[in-house]
PDB file of C-alpha atoms in Angstrom:
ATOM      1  CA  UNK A 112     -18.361  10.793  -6.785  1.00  0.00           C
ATOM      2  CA  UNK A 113     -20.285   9.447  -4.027  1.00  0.00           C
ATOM      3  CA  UNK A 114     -19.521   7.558  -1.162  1.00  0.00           C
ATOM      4  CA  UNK A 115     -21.758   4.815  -1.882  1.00  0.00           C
ATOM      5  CA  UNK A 116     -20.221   4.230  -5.550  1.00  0.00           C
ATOM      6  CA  UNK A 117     -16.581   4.171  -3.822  1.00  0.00           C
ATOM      7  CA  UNK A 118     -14.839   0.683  -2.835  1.00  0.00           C
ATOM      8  CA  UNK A 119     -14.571  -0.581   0.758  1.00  0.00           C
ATOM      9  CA  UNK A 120     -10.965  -0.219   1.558  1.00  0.00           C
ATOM     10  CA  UNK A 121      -8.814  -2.799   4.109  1.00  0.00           C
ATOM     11  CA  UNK A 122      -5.877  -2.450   5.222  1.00  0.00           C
ATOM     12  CA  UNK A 123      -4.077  -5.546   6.735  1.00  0.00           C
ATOM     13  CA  UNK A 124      -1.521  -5.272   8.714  1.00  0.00           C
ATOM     14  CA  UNK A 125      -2.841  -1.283   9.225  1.00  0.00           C
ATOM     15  CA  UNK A 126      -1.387  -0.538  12.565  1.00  0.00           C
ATOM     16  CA  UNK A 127       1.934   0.139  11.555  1.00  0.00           C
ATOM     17  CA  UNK A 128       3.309   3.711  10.030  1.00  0.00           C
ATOM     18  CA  UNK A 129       2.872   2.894   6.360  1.00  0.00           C
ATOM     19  CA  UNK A 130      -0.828   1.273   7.262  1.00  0.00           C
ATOM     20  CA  UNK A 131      -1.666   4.072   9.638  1.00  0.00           C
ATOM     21  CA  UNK A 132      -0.556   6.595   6.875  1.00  0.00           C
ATOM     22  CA  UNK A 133      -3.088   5.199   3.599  1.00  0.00           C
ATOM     23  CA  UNK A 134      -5.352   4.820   5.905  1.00  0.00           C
ATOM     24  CA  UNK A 135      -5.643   8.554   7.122  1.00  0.00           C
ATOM     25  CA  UNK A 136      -5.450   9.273   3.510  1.00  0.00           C
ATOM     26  CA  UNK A 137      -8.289   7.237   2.145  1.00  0.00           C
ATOM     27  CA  UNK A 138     -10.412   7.969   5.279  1.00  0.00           C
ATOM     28  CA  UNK A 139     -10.023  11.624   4.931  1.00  0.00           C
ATOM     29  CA  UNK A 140     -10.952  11.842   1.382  1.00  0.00           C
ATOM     30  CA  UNK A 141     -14.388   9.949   1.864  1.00  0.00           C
ATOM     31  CA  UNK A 142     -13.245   6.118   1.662  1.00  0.00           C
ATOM     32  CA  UNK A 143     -14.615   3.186   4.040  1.00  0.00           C
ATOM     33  CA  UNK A 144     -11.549   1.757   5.806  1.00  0.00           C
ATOM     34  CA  UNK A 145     -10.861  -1.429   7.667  1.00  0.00           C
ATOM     35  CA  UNK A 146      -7.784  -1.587   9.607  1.00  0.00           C
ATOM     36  CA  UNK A 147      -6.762  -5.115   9.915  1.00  0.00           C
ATOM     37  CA  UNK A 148      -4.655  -6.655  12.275  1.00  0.00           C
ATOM     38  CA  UNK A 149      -3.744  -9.781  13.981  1.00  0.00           C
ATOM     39  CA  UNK A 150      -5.702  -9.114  16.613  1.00  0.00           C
ATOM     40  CA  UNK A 151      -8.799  -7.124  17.172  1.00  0.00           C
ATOM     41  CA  UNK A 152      -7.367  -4.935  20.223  1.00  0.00           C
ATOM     42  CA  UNK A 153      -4.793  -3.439  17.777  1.00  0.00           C
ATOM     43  CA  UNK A 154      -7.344  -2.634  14.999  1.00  0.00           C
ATOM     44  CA  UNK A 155      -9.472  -0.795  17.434  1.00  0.00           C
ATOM     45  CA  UNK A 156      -6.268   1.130  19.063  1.00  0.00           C
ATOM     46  CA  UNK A 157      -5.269   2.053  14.913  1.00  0.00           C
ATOM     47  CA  UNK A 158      -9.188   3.146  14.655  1.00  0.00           C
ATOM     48  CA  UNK A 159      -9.189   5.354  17.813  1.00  0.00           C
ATOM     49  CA  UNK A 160      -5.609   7.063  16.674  1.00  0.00           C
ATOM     50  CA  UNK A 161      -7.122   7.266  13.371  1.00  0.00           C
ATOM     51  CA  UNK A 162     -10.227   9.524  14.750  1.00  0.00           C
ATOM     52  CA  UNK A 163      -8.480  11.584  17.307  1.00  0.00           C
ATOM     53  CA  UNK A 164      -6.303  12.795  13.665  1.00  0.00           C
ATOM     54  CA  UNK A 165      -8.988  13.176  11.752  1.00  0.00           C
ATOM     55  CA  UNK A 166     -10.370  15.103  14.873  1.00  0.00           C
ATOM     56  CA  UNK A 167      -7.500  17.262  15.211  1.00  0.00           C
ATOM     57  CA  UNK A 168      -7.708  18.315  11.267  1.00  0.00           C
ATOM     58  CA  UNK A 169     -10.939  18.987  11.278  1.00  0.00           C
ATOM     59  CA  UNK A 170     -12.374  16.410   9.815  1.00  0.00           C
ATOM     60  CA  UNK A 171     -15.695  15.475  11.265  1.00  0.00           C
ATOM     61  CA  UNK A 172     -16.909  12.589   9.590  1.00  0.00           C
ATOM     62  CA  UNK A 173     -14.634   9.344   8.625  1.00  0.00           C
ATOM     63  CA  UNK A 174     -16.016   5.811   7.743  1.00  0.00           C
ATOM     64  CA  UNK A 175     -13.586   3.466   9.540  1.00  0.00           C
ATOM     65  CA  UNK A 176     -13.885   0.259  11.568  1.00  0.00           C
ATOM     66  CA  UNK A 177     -11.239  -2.439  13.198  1.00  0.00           C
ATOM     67  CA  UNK A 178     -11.130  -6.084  12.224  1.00  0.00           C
ATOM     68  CA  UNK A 179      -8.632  -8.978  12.297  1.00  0.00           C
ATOM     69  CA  UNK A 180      -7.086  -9.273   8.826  1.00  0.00           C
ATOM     70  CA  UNK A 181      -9.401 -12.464   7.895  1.00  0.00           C
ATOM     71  CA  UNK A 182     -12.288 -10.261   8.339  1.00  0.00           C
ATOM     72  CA  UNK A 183     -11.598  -7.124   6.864  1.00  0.00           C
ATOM     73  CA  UNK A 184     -10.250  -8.807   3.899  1.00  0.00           C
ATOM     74  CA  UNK A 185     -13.786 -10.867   3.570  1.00  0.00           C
ATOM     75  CA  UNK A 186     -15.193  -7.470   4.412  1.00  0.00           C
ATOM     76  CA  UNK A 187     -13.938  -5.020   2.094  1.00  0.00           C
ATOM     77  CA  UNK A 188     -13.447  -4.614  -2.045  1.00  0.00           C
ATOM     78  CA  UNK A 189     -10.196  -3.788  -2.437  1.00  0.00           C
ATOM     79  CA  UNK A 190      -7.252  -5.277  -0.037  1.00  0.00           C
ATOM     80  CA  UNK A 191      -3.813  -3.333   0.801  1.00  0.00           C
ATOM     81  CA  UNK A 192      -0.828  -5.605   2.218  1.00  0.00           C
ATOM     82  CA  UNK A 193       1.052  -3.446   4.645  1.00  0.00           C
ATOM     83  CA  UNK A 194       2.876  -5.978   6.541  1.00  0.00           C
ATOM     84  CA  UNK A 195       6.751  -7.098   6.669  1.00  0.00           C
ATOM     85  CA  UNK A 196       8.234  -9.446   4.178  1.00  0.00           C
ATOM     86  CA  UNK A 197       8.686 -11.720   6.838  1.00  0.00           C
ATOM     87  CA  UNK A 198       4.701 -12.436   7.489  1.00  0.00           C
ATOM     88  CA  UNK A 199       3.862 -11.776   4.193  1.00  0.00           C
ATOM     89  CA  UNK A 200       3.585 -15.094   3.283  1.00  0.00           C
ATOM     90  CA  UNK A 201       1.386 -16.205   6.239  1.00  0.00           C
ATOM     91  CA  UNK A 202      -0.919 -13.303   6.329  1.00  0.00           C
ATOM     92  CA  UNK A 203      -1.191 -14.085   2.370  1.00  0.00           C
ATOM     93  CA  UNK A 204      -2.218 -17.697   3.390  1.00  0.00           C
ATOM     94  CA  UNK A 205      -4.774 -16.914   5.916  1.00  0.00           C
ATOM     95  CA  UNK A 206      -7.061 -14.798   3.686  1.00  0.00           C
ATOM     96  CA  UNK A 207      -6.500 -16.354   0.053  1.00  0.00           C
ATOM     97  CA  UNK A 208      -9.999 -17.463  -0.484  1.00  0.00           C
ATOM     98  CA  UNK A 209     -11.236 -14.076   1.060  1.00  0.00           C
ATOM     99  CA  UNK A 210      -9.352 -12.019  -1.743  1.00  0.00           C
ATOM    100  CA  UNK A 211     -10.804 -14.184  -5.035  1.00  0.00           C
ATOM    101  CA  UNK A 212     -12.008 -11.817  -7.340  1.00  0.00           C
ATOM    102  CA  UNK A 213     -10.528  -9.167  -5.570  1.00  0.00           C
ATOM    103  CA  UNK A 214      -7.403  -6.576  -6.010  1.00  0.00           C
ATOM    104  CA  UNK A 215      -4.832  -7.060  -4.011  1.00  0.00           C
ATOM    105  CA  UNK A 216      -2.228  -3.864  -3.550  1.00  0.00           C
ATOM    106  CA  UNK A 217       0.904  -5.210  -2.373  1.00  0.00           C
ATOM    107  CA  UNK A 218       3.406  -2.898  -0.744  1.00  0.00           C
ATOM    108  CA  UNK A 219       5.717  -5.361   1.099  1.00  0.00           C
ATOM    109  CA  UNK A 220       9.764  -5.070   0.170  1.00  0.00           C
ATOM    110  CA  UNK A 221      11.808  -7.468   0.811  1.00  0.00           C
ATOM    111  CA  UNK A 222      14.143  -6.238   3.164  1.00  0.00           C
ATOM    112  CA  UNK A 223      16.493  -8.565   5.084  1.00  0.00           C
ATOM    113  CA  UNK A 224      17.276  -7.082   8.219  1.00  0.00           C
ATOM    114  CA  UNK A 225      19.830  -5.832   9.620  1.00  0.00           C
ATOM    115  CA  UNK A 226      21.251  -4.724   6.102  1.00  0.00           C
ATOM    116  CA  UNK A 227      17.735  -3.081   4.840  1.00  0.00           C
ATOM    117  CA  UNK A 228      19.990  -0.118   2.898  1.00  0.00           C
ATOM    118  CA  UNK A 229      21.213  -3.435   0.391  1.00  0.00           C
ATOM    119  CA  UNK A 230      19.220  -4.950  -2.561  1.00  0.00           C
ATOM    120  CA  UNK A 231      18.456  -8.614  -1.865  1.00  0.00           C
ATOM    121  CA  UNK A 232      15.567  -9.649  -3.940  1.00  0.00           C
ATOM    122  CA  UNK A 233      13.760 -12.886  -3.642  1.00  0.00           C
ATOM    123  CA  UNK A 234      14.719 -15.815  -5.471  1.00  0.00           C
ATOM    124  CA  UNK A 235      11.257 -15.370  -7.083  1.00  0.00           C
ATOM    125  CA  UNK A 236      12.107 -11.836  -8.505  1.00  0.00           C
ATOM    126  CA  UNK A 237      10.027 -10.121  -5.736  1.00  0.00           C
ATOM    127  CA  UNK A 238       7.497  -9.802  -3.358  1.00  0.00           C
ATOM    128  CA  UNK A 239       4.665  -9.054  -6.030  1.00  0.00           C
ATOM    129  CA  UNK A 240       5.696 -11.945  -7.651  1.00  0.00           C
ATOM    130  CA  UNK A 241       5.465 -14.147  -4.994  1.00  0.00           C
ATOM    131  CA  UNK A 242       1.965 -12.948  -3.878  1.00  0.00           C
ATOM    132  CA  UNK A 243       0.694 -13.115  -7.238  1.00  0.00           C
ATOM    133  CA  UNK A 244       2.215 -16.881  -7.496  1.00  0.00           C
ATOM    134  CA  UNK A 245       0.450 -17.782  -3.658  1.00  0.00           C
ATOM    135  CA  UNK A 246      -2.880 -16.114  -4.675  1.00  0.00           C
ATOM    136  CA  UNK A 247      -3.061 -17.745  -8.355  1.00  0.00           C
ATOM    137  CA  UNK A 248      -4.749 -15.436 -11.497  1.00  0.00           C
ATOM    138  CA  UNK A 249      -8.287 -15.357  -9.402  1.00  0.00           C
ATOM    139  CA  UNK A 250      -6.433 -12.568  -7.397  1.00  0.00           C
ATOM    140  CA  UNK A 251      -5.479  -9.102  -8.969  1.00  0.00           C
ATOM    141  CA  UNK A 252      -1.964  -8.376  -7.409  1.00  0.00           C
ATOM    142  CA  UNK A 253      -1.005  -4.754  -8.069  1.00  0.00           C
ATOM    143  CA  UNK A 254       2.517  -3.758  -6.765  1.00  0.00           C
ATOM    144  CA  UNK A 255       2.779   0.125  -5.330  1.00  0.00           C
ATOM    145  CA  UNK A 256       3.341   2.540  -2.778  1.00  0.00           C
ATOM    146  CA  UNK A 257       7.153   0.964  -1.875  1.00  0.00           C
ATOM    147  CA  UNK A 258       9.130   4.454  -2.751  1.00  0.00           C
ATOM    148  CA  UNK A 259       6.873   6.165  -0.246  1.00  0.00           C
ATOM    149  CA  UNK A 260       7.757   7.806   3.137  1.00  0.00           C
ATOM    150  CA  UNK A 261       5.303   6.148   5.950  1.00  0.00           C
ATOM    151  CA  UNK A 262       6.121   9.995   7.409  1.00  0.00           C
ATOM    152  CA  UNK A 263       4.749  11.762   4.782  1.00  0.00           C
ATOM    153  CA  UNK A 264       1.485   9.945   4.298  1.00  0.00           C
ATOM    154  CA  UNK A 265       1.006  10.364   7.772  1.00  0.00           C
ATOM    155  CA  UNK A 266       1.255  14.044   7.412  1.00  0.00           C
ATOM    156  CA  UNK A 267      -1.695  16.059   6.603  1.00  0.00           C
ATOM    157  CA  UNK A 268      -0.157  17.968   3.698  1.00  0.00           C
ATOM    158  CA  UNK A 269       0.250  17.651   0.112  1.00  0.00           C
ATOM    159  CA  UNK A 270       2.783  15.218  -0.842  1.00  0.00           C
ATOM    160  CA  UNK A 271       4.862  15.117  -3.780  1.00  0.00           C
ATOM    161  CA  UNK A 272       6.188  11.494  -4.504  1.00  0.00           C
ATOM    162  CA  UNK A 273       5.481   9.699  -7.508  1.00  0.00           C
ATOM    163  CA  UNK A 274       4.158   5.636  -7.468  1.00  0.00           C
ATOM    164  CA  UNK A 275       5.014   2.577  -9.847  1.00  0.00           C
ATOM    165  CA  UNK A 276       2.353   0.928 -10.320  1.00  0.00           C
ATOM    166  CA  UNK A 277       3.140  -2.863 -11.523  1.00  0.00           C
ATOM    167  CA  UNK A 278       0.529  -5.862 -12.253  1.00  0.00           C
ATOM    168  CA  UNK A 279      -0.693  -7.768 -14.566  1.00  0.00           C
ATOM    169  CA  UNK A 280      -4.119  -6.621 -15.261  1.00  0.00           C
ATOM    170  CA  UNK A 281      -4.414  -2.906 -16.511  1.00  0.00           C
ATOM    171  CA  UNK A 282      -8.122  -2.414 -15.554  1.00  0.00           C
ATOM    172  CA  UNK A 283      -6.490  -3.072 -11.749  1.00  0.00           C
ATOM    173  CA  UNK A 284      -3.577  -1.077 -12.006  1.00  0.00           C
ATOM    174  CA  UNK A 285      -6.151   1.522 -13.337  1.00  0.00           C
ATOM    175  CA  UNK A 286      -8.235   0.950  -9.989  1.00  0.00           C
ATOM    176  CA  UNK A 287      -5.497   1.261  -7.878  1.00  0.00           C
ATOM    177  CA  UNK A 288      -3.708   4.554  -9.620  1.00  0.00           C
ATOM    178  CA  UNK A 289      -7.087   5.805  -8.699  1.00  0.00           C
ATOM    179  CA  UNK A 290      -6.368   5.294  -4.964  1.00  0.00           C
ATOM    180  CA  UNK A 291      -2.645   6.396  -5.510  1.00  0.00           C
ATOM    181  CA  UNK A 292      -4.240  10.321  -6.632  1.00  0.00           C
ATOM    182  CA  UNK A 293      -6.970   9.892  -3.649  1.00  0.00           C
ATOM    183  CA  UNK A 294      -3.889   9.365  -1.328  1.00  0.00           C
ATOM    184  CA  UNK A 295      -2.411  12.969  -3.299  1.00  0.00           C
ATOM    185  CA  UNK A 296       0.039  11.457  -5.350  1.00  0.00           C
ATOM    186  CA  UNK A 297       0.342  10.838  -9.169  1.00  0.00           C
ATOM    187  CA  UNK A 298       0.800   6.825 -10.025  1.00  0.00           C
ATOM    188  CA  UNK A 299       2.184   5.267 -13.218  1.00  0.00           C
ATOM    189  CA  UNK A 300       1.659   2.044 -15.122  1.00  0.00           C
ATOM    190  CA  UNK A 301       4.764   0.172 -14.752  1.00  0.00           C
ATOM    191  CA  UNK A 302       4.182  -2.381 -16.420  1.00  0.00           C
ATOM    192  CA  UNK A 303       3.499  -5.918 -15.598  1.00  0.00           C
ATOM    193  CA  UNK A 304       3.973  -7.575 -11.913  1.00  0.00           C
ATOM    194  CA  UNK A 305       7.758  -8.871 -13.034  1.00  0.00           C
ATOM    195  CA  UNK A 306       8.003  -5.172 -12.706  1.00  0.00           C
ATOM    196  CA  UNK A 307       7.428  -4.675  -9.075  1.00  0.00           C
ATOM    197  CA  UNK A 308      11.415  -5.792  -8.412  1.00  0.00           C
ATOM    198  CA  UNK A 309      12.343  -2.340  -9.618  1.00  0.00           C
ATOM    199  CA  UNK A 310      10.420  -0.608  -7.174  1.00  0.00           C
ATOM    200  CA  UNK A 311      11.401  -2.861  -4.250  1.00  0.00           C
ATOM    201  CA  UNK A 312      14.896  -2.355  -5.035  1.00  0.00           C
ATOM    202  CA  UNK A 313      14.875   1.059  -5.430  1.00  0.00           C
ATOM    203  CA  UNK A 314      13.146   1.456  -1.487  1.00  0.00           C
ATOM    204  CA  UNK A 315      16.955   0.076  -0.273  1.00  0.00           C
ATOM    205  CA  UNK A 316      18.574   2.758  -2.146  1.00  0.00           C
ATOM    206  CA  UNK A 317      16.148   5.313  -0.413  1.00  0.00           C
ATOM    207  CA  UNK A 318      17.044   4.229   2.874  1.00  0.00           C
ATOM    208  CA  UNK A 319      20.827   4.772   1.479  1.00  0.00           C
ATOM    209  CA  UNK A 320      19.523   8.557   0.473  1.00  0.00           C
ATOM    210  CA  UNK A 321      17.580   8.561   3.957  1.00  0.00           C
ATOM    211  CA  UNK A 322      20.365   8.232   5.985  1.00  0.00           C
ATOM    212  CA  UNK A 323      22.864   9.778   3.885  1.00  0.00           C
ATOM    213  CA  UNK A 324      21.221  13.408   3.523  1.00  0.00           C
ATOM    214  CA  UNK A 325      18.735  13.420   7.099  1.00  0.00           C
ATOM    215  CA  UNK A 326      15.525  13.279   4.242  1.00  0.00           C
ATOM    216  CA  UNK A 327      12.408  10.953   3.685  1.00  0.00           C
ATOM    217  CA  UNK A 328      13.144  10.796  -0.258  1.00  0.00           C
ATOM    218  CA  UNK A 329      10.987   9.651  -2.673  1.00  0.00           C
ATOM    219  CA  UNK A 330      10.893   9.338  -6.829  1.00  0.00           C
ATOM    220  CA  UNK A 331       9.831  11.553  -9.230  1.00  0.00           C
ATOM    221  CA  UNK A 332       8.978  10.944 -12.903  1.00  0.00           C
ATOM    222  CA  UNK A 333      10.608  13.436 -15.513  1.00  0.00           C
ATOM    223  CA  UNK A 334       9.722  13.867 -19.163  1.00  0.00           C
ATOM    224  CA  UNK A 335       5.889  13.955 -19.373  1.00  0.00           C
ATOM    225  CA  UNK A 336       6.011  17.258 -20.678  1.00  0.00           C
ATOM    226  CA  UNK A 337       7.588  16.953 -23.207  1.00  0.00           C
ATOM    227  CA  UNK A 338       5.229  14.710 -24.975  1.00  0.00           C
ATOM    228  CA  UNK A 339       2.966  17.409 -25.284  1.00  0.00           C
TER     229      UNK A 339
END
């Protein structure tokens, strides 16, 4: 596959560790990445950190460039939503009409602070839900990525975590499985984007695991084999 036939990847909200982490996935397996932010000093200091990695592993070429989220959204083909529950809304509302037509992967869990190890779910069901209500059907809101260590997609190894992937339209949960093996993981149809509360709950009874057993757990999906 080419670089040229590959989709322009942003990333808003793509300073912090989760961001940071697709992002030096995608980049170092050929993608064009935007790093969004709120403001354009941040992007840059996420692009700069981004080289210097991709330096340091060896890799010598990387398509990446900084842009406030209104741009790189308007910019790029497919969107990721890497921000906290609490600005997910508003960052949602300042590039709607840039994401028409366009996936949208949403990765935000609702976690009310302080008490982030307990399921609290959104009136709504969950945070794919209430993207995919504040976009309307024009945008494709896939739910993934939530049972995921930000750790270990920063790390350059392999990774072995599996990824629900939740939405309503197959052809984009297809897309974005795609980017979920790019990234070095295997991804799942989950079903539709009602869905997507299963895998936000489950990221509060990681953080239980997390700080129960000193780990960065993630999920794993048993049983394929035995429907060969």
């Amino acid at each position: 596959m080419t670089t040229e036939s590959l989709p322009v990847l942003a990333i808003l909200g793509g300073t912090g560790d989760l961001g940071t982490g697709l992002a030096r996935r995608w980049a170092q397996v050929g993608y064009e990445v935007i790093i969004g932010s709120r403001t354009q000093e941040k992007a840059e200091a996420a692009v700069a950190d981004l080289r210097e990695v991709m330096a340091e592993r060896g890799v010598a070429e990387i398509s990446v460039r900084a842009m406030e989220n209104l741009a790189a959204a308007t910019a790029a083909d497919i969107v990721t939503l890497t921000v906290p529950f609490s600005h997910q809304a508003s960052t949602l509302e300042l590039v709607k009409e840039a994401l028409h037509g366009k996936i949208l992967i949403d990765v935000t869990v609702p976690l009310v602070p302080p008490k982030v190890a307990r399921v609290q779910l959104p009136p709504q069901g969950s945070a794919g839900q209430i993207a995919q209500e504040l976009l309307g059907e024009e945008v494709y809101v896939v739910s993934a990525f939530q049972n995921v260590a930000a750790a270990h997609l920063q790390e350059g190894r392999g990774l072995e975590c599996d990824v629900l992937v939740t939405g309503n339209k197959k052809v984009a949960r297809e897309a974005v499985i795609t980017l979920v093996e790019a990234a070095g993981m295997r991804g799942f149809h989950a079903g539709m984007i009602n869905n997507a509360a299963a895998a936000e709950a489950l990221t509060s009874v990681l953080i239980t695991i997390n700080k129960q057993y000193g780990c960065h757990a993630g999920i794993k999906i048993s049983g394929l084999d035995d429907t060969h």
